[in-house]
Amino acid sequence: MLADQRHSPPRALPEPRTMTTLREQHEQLRHEITAGSRDAVTRQRRLGKRTARERLDLLLDEGSFTEIDMYRRHQAHGMKLGGNRPHTDGVIAGSGTIGGRRVFVYAQDFTVFGGSLGQAHAAKIHKVMDLALAAGAPLIGLNDSGGARIQEGVMSLDGYGGIFRRNVQASGVIPQISVILGPCAGGAAYSPALADFTFMVRDVARMYLTGPDVVEAVTGQRVSHEDLGGADVHGRRTGVATIVHDDEESCLGDVRYLVSLLPGNNLETPPSLPRRGAEADHRPWLAEIVPVEANQPYDMRAVVAELVDDGEFIEVHEHWAQNVVCVLARVDGEVVGVVGNQPLVLAGVLDVAASQKAARFVRFCDAFNIPLVTLVDVPGFLPGTDQEHAGIIRHGAKLLYAYCEATVPRIQVIVRKAYGGAYIVMDSRSIGSDLSLAWPTNEIAVMGAQGAVNVLFRKELSAAADPEVLRAELAGEYAEQLMHPYYAAERGLVDDVIDPAQTRAAVARGLAMLRNKRHAQPRRKHGNIPL
């Protein structure tokens, strides 16, 4: 035995470590991590989805991304995880720029563990959220995940809880944007629900708390992934999706545009562009858009397009609660939030969904120093037992609360009718609007002339030989005495009655006048909005 050992060839010594070999090994490892599994990437593309890194390339300025925790791996054992420890742990996190402005971002990688969230995965998201809050920069999450990593048990749930807590801490401090580019199921859905804006892509995005299999097992009801939680379901019915797109490229392009309108945090003002001469801009087409007759429909978005710079705006919740329009745009280079009743849908009445939609938008604008312009053409709140039993009082109070709480510059433009409590709620002078303007078509009253006459002169009308003639005569008198265009202006509730063609100029001058507005709020922990 000893003789054999004496005559065996000497064992080769390992090559000495040099900086060159270490750098080569380092470069090789980084390449393997960024390239990912070829089979997994192929499967991702077959699903009609880009990879997480391709999405980041579309979202961020070229060459601006700085990745953190690239080498992070899970530390779990057993349950088929111990020997499978890919780097990144299924999420790419870091920071980059959009239009030269700093943002923080994480992108879940479905090619690694199906993007499922475990302890290390969650820790990376926690880190980038903390950095975004500390730096005062927007946070963008690209969601494409199978949900909690079952093999890691309660640690996955703890990871989600940490995300939700940070969502709430950052709310109203930095803008938070969620983009759904694949599945987002179970507890994962609550982070997008807490974000300021949620984008979804048709056919690939789906979001629900319990999937179709669970729904069928519990209720016996069969439903597809798309019908249960697809982009159109959340864009049209639930209001969870703020903006819906047909493809990832246009979706991420719209996210870039949105970021260009937002401040980095609540201590900054939104980014401005050079003045556009709006204070002297005459728009005669505005006088043609709106019919004089109070019951004739028109598209309020056409009014918005004439009001804002270049007719460009981004509409939130375009397909949900369509009886109210909420957009972000610029007027004379300055970012504004515009809320307007939409006469094309339900005559522009306020209902439960419209109140929720507008209230959330108003509160977002107020949190991030975005002035508000409110275009009013509202016949009232939607009547009926369905609305009353659905809590229209409580939900309408949300919008009332949001406006009363807002301290940003606020301009009201009464385009046509403004009746009853809906007039008050749509940012009237009585609840704190800084400037109230009205067109000569304005009608401000407790209710329309016909309805008022039916209440005031019920006995006279029932006894009249020709009730319709008397009703028309009395309605004319009521409108002439109490609803003429200058009635509210004579009492100081409207600051100016303007030519519709001068609306853009008047709003621009009003915003310039209010630019340095300051308002001190009473000290309190927080109010108690009627949620």
mmCIF file of C-alpha atoms in Angstrom, residues 130-407:
data_model
loop_
_atom_site.group_PDB
_atom_site.id
_atom_site.type_symbol
_atom_site.label_atom_id
_atom_site.label_comp_id
_atom_site.label_asym_id
_atom_site.label_seq_id
_atom_site.Cartn_x
_atom_site.Cartn_y
_atom_site.Cartn_z
ATOM 1 C CA ASP A 130 -37.259 51.427 2.590
ATOM 2 C CA LEU A 131 -34.764 53.004 0.219
ATOM 3 C CA ALA A 132 -37.549 54.653 -1.811
ATOM 4 C CA LEU A 133 -39.067 56.151 1.315
ATOM 5 C CA ALA A 134 -35.692 57.325 2.620
ATOM 6 C CA ALA A 135 -34.748 58.884 -0.735
ATOM 7 C CA GLY A 136 -38.198 60.415 -1.293
ATOM 8 C CA ALA A 137 -38.682 58.857 -4.723
ATOM 9 C CA PRO A 138 -41.588 57.002 -6.399
ATOM 10 C CA LEU A 139 -41.856 53.241 -5.947
ATOM 11 C CA ILE A 140 -42.895 50.996 -8.848
ATOM 12 C CA GLY A 141 -43.674 47.301 -8.428
ATOM 13 C CA LEU A 142 -43.913 44.980 -11.437
ATOM 14 C CA ASN A 143 -46.017 42.028 -10.269
ATOM 15 C CA ASP A 144 -45.817 38.585 -11.869
ATOM 16 C CA SER A 145 -45.999 35.994 -9.122
ATOM 17 C CA GLY A 146 -47.599 32.701 -8.255
ATOM 18 C CA GLY A 147 -48.166 33.997 -4.724
ATOM 19 C CA ALA A 148 -46.761 32.862 -1.383
ATOM 20 C CA ARG A 149 -44.016 30.220 -1.525
ATOM 21 C CA ILE A 150 -45.780 27.334 0.179
ATOM 22 C CA GLN A 151 -42.559 25.574 1.163
ATOM 23 C CA GLU A 152 -41.543 28.521 3.360
ATOM 24 C CA GLY A 153 -44.830 28.568 5.253
ATOM 25 C CA VAL A 154 -45.423 31.399 7.687
ATOM 26 C CA MET A 155 -42.243 33.226 6.634
ATOM 27 C CA SER A 156 -43.924 33.958 3.292
ATOM 28 C CA LEU A 157 -46.943 35.397 5.075
ATOM 29 C CA ASP A 158 -44.669 37.455 7.309
ATOM 30 C CA GLY A 159 -42.977 38.793 4.182
ATOM 31 C CA TYR A 160 -46.285 39.965 2.738
ATOM 32 C CA GLY A 161 -47.166 41.666 6.001
ATOM 33 C CA GLY A 162 -43.920 43.618 5.855
ATOM 34 C CA ILE A 163 -44.772 44.805 2.344
ATOM 35 C CA PHE A 164 -48.258 45.931 3.343
ATOM 36 C CA ARG A 165 -46.972 47.813 6.395
ATOM 37 C CA ARG A 166 -44.478 49.671 4.225
ATOM 38 C CA ASN A 167 -47.199 50.431 1.645
ATOM 39 C CA VAL A 168 -49.178 52.162 4.360
ATOM 40 C CA GLN A 169 -46.144 53.984 5.787
ATOM 41 C CA ALA A 170 -45.310 55.315 2.331
ATOM 42 C CA SER A 171 -48.909 56.278 1.495
ATOM 43 C CA GLY A 172 -49.147 60.011 0.918
ATOM 44 C CA VAL A 173 -45.351 60.345 1.243
ATOM 45 C CA ILE A 174 -44.124 58.893 -2.075
ATOM 46 C CA PRO A 175 -46.170 57.891 -5.129
ATOM 47 C CA GLN A 176 -46.684 54.123 -5.321
ATOM 48 C CA ILE A 177 -47.431 52.423 -8.627
ATOM 49 C CA SER A 178 -48.250 48.722 -9.097
ATOM 50 C CA VAL A 179 -48.139 47.093 -12.522
ATOM 51 C CA ILE A 180 -49.796 43.675 -12.898
ATOM 52 C CA LEU A 181 -48.080 41.718 -15.681
ATOM 53 C CA GLY A 182 -49.085 38.187 -14.716
ATOM 54 C CA PRO A 183 -50.797 36.448 -11.806
ATOM 55 C CA CYS A 184 -51.198 38.335 -8.547
ATOM 56 C CA ALA A 185 -53.202 36.083 -6.264
ATOM 57 C CA GLY A 186 -54.078 35.739 -2.616
ATOM 58 C CA GLY A 187 -52.464 38.108 -0.151
ATOM 59 C CA ALA A 188 -50.278 39.526 -2.934
ATOM 60 C CA ALA A 189 -53.311 41.421 -4.274
ATOM 61 C CA TYR A 190 -53.391 43.718 -1.256
ATOM 62 C CA SER A 191 -50.202 45.591 -2.158
ATOM 63 C CA PRO A 192 -51.657 46.809 -5.501
ATOM 64 C CA ALA A 193 -54.882 47.645 -3.655
ATOM 65 C CA LEU A 194 -52.865 49.897 -1.322
ATOM 66 C CA ALA A 195 -50.946 51.574 -4.157
ATOM 67 C CA ASP A 196 -51.911 54.927 -5.658
ATOM 68 C CA PHE A 197 -52.155 53.560 -9.207
ATOM 69 C CA THR A 198 -52.611 49.993 -10.454
ATOM 70 C CA PHE A 199 -51.953 49.154 -14.112
ATOM 71 C CA MET A 200 -53.084 45.858 -15.668
ATOM 72 C CA VAL A 201 -52.447 44.232 -19.049
ATOM 73 C CA ARG A 202 -55.251 42.334 -20.761
ATOM 74 C CA ASP A 203 -54.990 38.568 -21.255
ATOM 75 C CA VAL A 204 -51.864 38.139 -19.085
ATOM 76 C CA ALA A 205 -52.744 39.953 -15.837
ATOM 77 C CA ARG A 206 -55.071 38.426 -13.253
ATOM 78 C CA MET A 207 -55.711 39.384 -9.672
ATOM 79 C CA TYR A 208 -57.937 37.738 -7.064
ATOM 80 C CA LEU A 209 -57.886 36.564 -3.468
ATOM 81 C CA THR A 210 -59.102 33.031 -4.190
ATOM 82 C CA GLY A 211 -58.569 31.338 -7.544
ATOM 83 C CA PRO A 212 -61.092 29.549 -9.774
ATOM 84 C CA ASP A 213 -60.387 26.128 -8.213
ATOM 85 C CA VAL A 214 -61.151 27.378 -4.713
ATOM 86 C CA VAL A 215 -64.244 29.230 -5.916
ATOM 87 C CA GLU A 216 -65.558 26.055 -7.540
ATOM 88 C CA ALA A 217 -64.755 23.916 -4.488
ATOM 89 C CA VAL A 218 -66.531 26.282 -2.097
ATOM 90 C CA THR A 219 -69.435 27.559 -4.190
ATOM 91 C CA GLY A 220 -69.729 25.063 -7.049
ATOM 92 C CA GLN A 221 -69.402 27.948 -9.498
ATOM 93 C CA ARG A 222 -67.078 27.483 -12.469
ATOM 94 C CA VAL A 223 -65.255 30.608 -13.620
ATOM 95 C CA SER A 224 -62.169 31.278 -15.730
ATOM 96 C CA HIS A 225 -59.119 33.157 -14.486
ATOM 97 C CA GLU A 226 -59.980 36.035 -16.825
ATOM 98 C CA ASP A 227 -63.627 36.287 -15.778
ATOM 99 C CA LEU A 228 -62.713 36.091 -12.107
ATOM 100 C CA GLY A 229 -59.878 38.600 -11.957
ATOM 101 C CA GLY A 230 -58.806 39.722 -15.416
ATOM 102 C CA ALA A 231 -57.870 43.260 -16.394
ATOM 103 C CA ASP A 232 -61.309 44.184 -17.739
ATOM 104 C CA VAL A 233 -63.057 42.866 -14.619
ATOM 105 C CA HIS A 234 -60.954 45.159 -12.431
ATOM 106 C CA GLY A 235 -60.990 48.010 -14.937
ATOM 107 C CA ARG A 236 -64.769 48.062 -15.434
ATOM 108 C CA ARG A 237 -66.469 46.388 -12.478
ATOM 109 C CA THR A 238 -64.387 46.508 -9.306
ATOM 110 C CA GLY A 239 -62.362 49.678 -9.808
ATOM 111 C CA VAL A 240 -59.209 47.950 -8.561
ATOM 112 C CA ALA A 241 -57.358 48.637 -11.844
ATOM 113 C CA THR A 242 -56.653 52.304 -12.431
ATOM 114 C CA ILE A 243 -55.514 51.921 -16.036
ATOM 115 C CA VAL A 244 -55.825 48.934 -18.410
ATOM 116 C CA HIS A 245 -53.662 48.287 -21.478
ATOM 117 C CA ASP A 246 -53.565 45.782 -24.314
ATOM 118 C CA ASP A 247 -49.826 45.065 -24.128
ATOM 119 C CA GLU A 248 -46.830 45.452 -21.858
ATOM 120 C CA GLU A 249 -45.046 48.002 -24.028
ATOM 121 C CA SER A 250 -47.882 50.559 -24.043
ATOM 122 C CA CYS A 251 -48.539 49.877 -20.373
ATOM 123 C CA LEU A 252 -44.986 50.607 -19.273
ATOM 124 C CA GLY A 253 -44.900 53.618 -21.606
ATOM 125 C CA ASP A 254 -47.942 55.009 -19.806
ATOM 126 C CA VAL A 255 -46.252 54.392 -16.447
ATOM 127 C CA ARG A 256 -43.353 56.541 -17.679
ATOM 128 C CA TYR A 257 -45.788 59.287 -18.701
ATOM 129 C CA LEU A 258 -47.543 59.138 -15.342
ATOM 130 C CA VAL A 259 -44.245 59.471 -13.481
ATOM 131 C CA SER A 260 -43.477 62.600 -15.544
ATOM 132 C CA LEU A 261 -46.536 64.247 -13.954
ATOM 133 C CA LEU A 262 -45.830 63.300 -10.339
ATOM 134 C CA PRO A 263 -43.550 64.809 -7.701
ATOM 135 C CA GLY A 264 -40.958 62.569 -6.107
ATOM 136 C CA ASN A 265 -42.613 62.940 -2.719
ATOM 137 C CA ASN A 266 -45.090 64.962 -0.683
ATOM 138 C CA LEU A 267 -42.560 67.730 0.074
ATOM 139 C CA GLU A 268 -41.996 68.533 -3.590
ATOM 140 C CA THR A 269 -44.188 70.186 -6.197
ATOM 141 C CA PRO A 270 -44.947 68.320 -9.432
ATOM 142 C CA PRO A 271 -42.434 68.841 -12.248
ATOM 143 C CA SER A 272 -43.363 71.849 -14.365
ATOM 144 C CA LEU A 273 -42.734 72.709 -18.005
ATOM 145 C CA PRO A 274 -42.248 76.127 -19.619
ATOM 146 C CA ARG A 275 -45.290 78.418 -19.690
ATOM 147 C CA ARG A 276 -47.599 78.025 -22.686
ATOM 148 C CA GLY A 277 -49.302 81.426 -22.747
ATOM 149 C CA ALA A 278 -52.525 79.912 -21.407
ATOM 150 C CA GLU A 279 -53.476 83.080 -19.493
ATOM 151 C CA ALA A 280 -54.294 84.737 -22.815
ATOM 152 C CA ASP A 281 -55.525 81.633 -24.655
ATOM 153 C CA HIS A 282 -58.930 82.071 -26.313
ATOM 154 C CA ARG A 283 -60.762 78.794 -27.055
ATOM 155 C CA PRO A 284 -63.984 79.562 -28.971
ATOM 156 C CA TRP A 285 -64.684 75.834 -29.489
ATOM 157 C CA LEU A 286 -65.488 75.578 -25.757
ATOM 158 C CA ALA A 287 -68.590 77.685 -26.395
ATOM 159 C CA GLU A 288 -69.762 75.136 -28.986
ATOM 160 C CA ILE A 289 -69.210 71.899 -27.048
ATOM 161 C CA VAL A 290 -71.842 72.312 -24.333
ATOM 162 C CA PRO A 291 -75.537 72.566 -25.297
ATOM 163 C CA VAL A 292 -77.478 75.310 -23.561
ATOM 164 C CA GLU A 293 -80.340 72.893 -22.777
ATOM 165 C CA ALA A 294 -79.624 71.325 -19.379
ATOM 166 C CA ASN A 295 -80.839 67.855 -20.399
ATOM 167 C CA GLN A 296 -78.715 67.501 -23.547
ATOM 168 C CA PRO A 297 -75.623 65.237 -23.250
ATOM 169 C CA TYR A 298 -72.048 66.011 -24.328
ATOM 170 C CA ASP A 299 -68.619 64.572 -23.576
ATOM 171 C CA MET A 300 -66.924 66.350 -20.657
ATOM 172 C CA ARG A 301 -63.588 64.995 -21.884
ATOM 173 C CA ALA A 302 -63.927 67.339 -24.881
ATOM 174 C CA VAL A 303 -64.090 70.247 -22.420
ATOM 175 C CA VAL A 304 -61.035 68.878 -20.607
ATOM 176 C CA ALA A 305 -59.103 68.592 -23.874
ATOM 177 C CA GLU A 306 -59.715 72.289 -24.605
ATOM 178 C CA LEU A 307 -58.727 73.250 -21.075
ATOM 179 C CA VAL A 308 -55.358 71.455 -20.781
ATOM 180 C CA ASP A 309 -52.071 71.862 -22.650
ATOM 181 C CA ASP A 310 -52.044 70.225 -26.100
ATOM 182 C CA GLY A 311 -55.241 68.341 -25.241
ATOM 183 C CA GLU A 312 -53.100 65.709 -23.484
ATOM 184 C CA PHE A 313 -54.159 63.986 -20.286
ATOM 185 C CA ILE A 314 -54.059 60.622 -18.564
ATOM 186 C CA GLU A 315 -57.452 59.422 -17.356
ATOM 187 C CA VAL A 316 -57.705 57.222 -14.288
ATOM 188 C CA HIS A 317 -60.440 54.585 -13.969
ATOM 189 C CA GLU A 318 -61.565 55.395 -17.498
ATOM 190 C CA HIS A 319 -63.974 52.447 -17.681
ATOM 191 C CA TRP A 320 -65.212 52.376 -14.076
ATOM 192 C CA ALA A 321 -67.778 54.836 -12.674
ATOM 193 C CA GLN A 322 -67.834 56.634 -16.011
ATOM 194 C CA ASN A 323 -70.331 59.233 -14.809
ATOM 195 C CA VAL A 324 -67.367 61.121 -13.362
ATOM 196 C CA VAL A 325 -64.092 61.881 -15.152
ATOM 197 C CA CYS A 326 -60.746 62.127 -13.307
ATOM 198 C CA VAL A 327 -57.582 63.098 -15.192
ATOM 199 C CA LEU A 328 -54.045 64.319 -14.642
ATOM 200 C CA ALA A 329 -52.804 66.905 -17.117
ATOM 201 C CA ARG A 330 -51.032 70.250 -17.378
ATOM 202 C CA VAL A 331 -52.395 73.778 -17.623
ATOM 203 C CA ASP A 332 -49.791 76.332 -18.694
ATOM 204 C CA GLY A 333 -47.034 73.850 -17.929
ATOM 205 C CA GLU A 334 -48.224 73.089 -14.382
ATOM 206 C CA VAL A 335 -49.675 69.714 -13.361
ATOM 207 C CA VAL A 336 -53.339 69.719 -12.310
ATOM 208 C CA GLY A 337 -55.937 67.137 -11.369
ATOM 209 C CA VAL A 338 -59.293 67.595 -13.100
ATOM 210 C CA VAL A 339 -62.562 66.146 -11.816
ATOM 211 C CA GLY A 340 -65.675 66.521 -13.926
ATOM 212 C CA ASN A 341 -69.193 65.157 -14.141
ATOM 213 C CA GLN A 342 -69.807 63.209 -17.372
ATOM 214 C CA PRO A 343 -73.239 64.009 -18.903
ATOM 215 C CA LEU A 344 -72.819 61.148 -21.402
ATOM 216 C CA VAL A 345 -73.223 58.571 -18.604
ATOM 217 C CA LEU A 346 -76.240 58.634 -16.261
ATOM 218 C CA ALA A 347 -76.546 62.362 -17.046
ATOM 219 C CA GLY A 348 -73.474 62.925 -14.862
ATOM 220 C CA VAL A 349 -75.163 62.089 -11.548
ATOM 221 C CA LEU A 350 -73.105 61.104 -8.536
ATOM 222 C CA ASP A 351 -73.565 57.563 -7.268
ATOM 223 C CA VAL A 352 -71.689 55.186 -4.952
ATOM 224 C CA ALA A 353 -68.922 54.264 -7.404
ATOM 225 C CA ALA A 354 -68.442 57.794 -8.763
ATOM 226 C CA SER A 355 -68.151 59.186 -5.232
ATOM 227 C CA GLN A 356 -65.482 56.620 -4.340
ATOM 228 C CA LYS A 357 -63.556 57.209 -7.548
ATOM 229 C CA ALA A 358 -63.506 60.989 -7.252
ATOM 230 C CA ALA A 359 -62.781 60.972 -3.506
ATOM 231 C CA ARG A 360 -59.697 58.796 -3.892
ATOM 232 C CA PHE A 361 -58.429 60.949 -6.753
ATOM 233 C CA VAL A 362 -58.957 64.186 -4.826
ATOM 234 C CA ARG A 363 -57.087 62.799 -1.823
ATOM 235 C CA PHE A 364 -54.184 61.670 -3.998
ATOM 236 C CA CYS A 365 -53.875 65.103 -5.608
ATOM 237 C CA ASP A 366 -54.018 66.802 -2.223
ATOM 238 C CA ALA A 367 -51.359 64.483 -0.773
ATOM 239 C CA PHE A 368 -48.926 65.306 -3.592
ATOM 240 C CA ASN A 369 -49.481 69.047 -4.012
ATOM 241 C CA ILE A 370 -51.436 68.818 -7.273
ATOM 242 C CA PRO A 371 -53.982 71.654 -7.696
ATOM 243 C CA LEU A 372 -57.577 70.633 -8.385
ATOM 244 C CA VAL A 373 -59.930 71.898 -11.083
ATOM 245 C CA THR A 374 -63.536 70.705 -10.767
ATOM 246 C CA LEU A 375 -65.886 70.922 -13.768
ATOM 247 C CA VAL A 376 -69.476 70.822 -12.558
ATOM 248 C CA ASP A 377 -72.541 69.696 -14.483
ATOM 249 C CA VAL A 378 -74.443 67.574 -12.001
ATOM 250 C CA PRO A 379 -78.202 66.991 -11.629
ATOM 251 C CA GLY A 380 -77.797 65.489 -8.144
ATOM 252 C CA PHE A 381 -77.198 62.112 -6.539
ATOM 253 C CA LEU A 382 -78.659 59.046 -8.230
ATOM 254 C CA PRO A 383 -82.044 58.308 -6.609
ATOM 255 C CA GLY A 384 -83.396 54.846 -5.829
ATOM 256 C CA THR A 385 -83.488 52.133 -3.220
ATOM 257 C CA ASP A 386 -80.428 50.382 -4.694
ATOM 258 C CA GLN A 387 -78.263 53.426 -4.124
ATOM 259 C CA GLU A 388 -79.701 54.249 -0.718
ATOM 260 C CA HIS A 389 -79.278 50.669 0.498
ATOM 261 C CA ALA A 390 -75.746 50.561 -0.957
ATOM 262 C CA GLY A 391 -74.840 53.452 1.324
ATOM 263 C CA ILE A 392 -74.844 56.477 -0.983
ATOM 264 C CA ILE A 393 -74.940 58.718 2.094
ATOM 265 C CA ARG A 394 -71.711 57.234 3.441
ATOM 266 C CA HIS A 395 -69.973 57.042 0.073
ATOM 267 C CA GLY A 396 -71.053 60.539 -0.961
ATOM 268 C CA ALA A 397 -69.628 61.743 2.346
ATOM 269 C CA LYS A 398 -66.231 60.381 1.254
ATOM 270 C CA LEU A 399 -66.112 62.862 -1.604
ATOM 271 C CA LEU A 400 -67.347 65.645 0.648
ATOM 272 C CA TYR A 401 -64.659 64.782 3.199
ATOM 273 C CA ALA A 402 -61.926 64.633 0.538
ATOM 274 C CA TYR A 403 -62.679 68.117 -0.769
ATOM 275 C CA CYS A 404 -63.121 69.642 2.689
ATOM 276 C CA GLU A 405 -59.768 68.181 3.736
ATOM 277 C CA ALA A 406 -57.849 69.306 0.633
ATOM 278 C CA THR A 407 -55.452 72.233 1.091
#
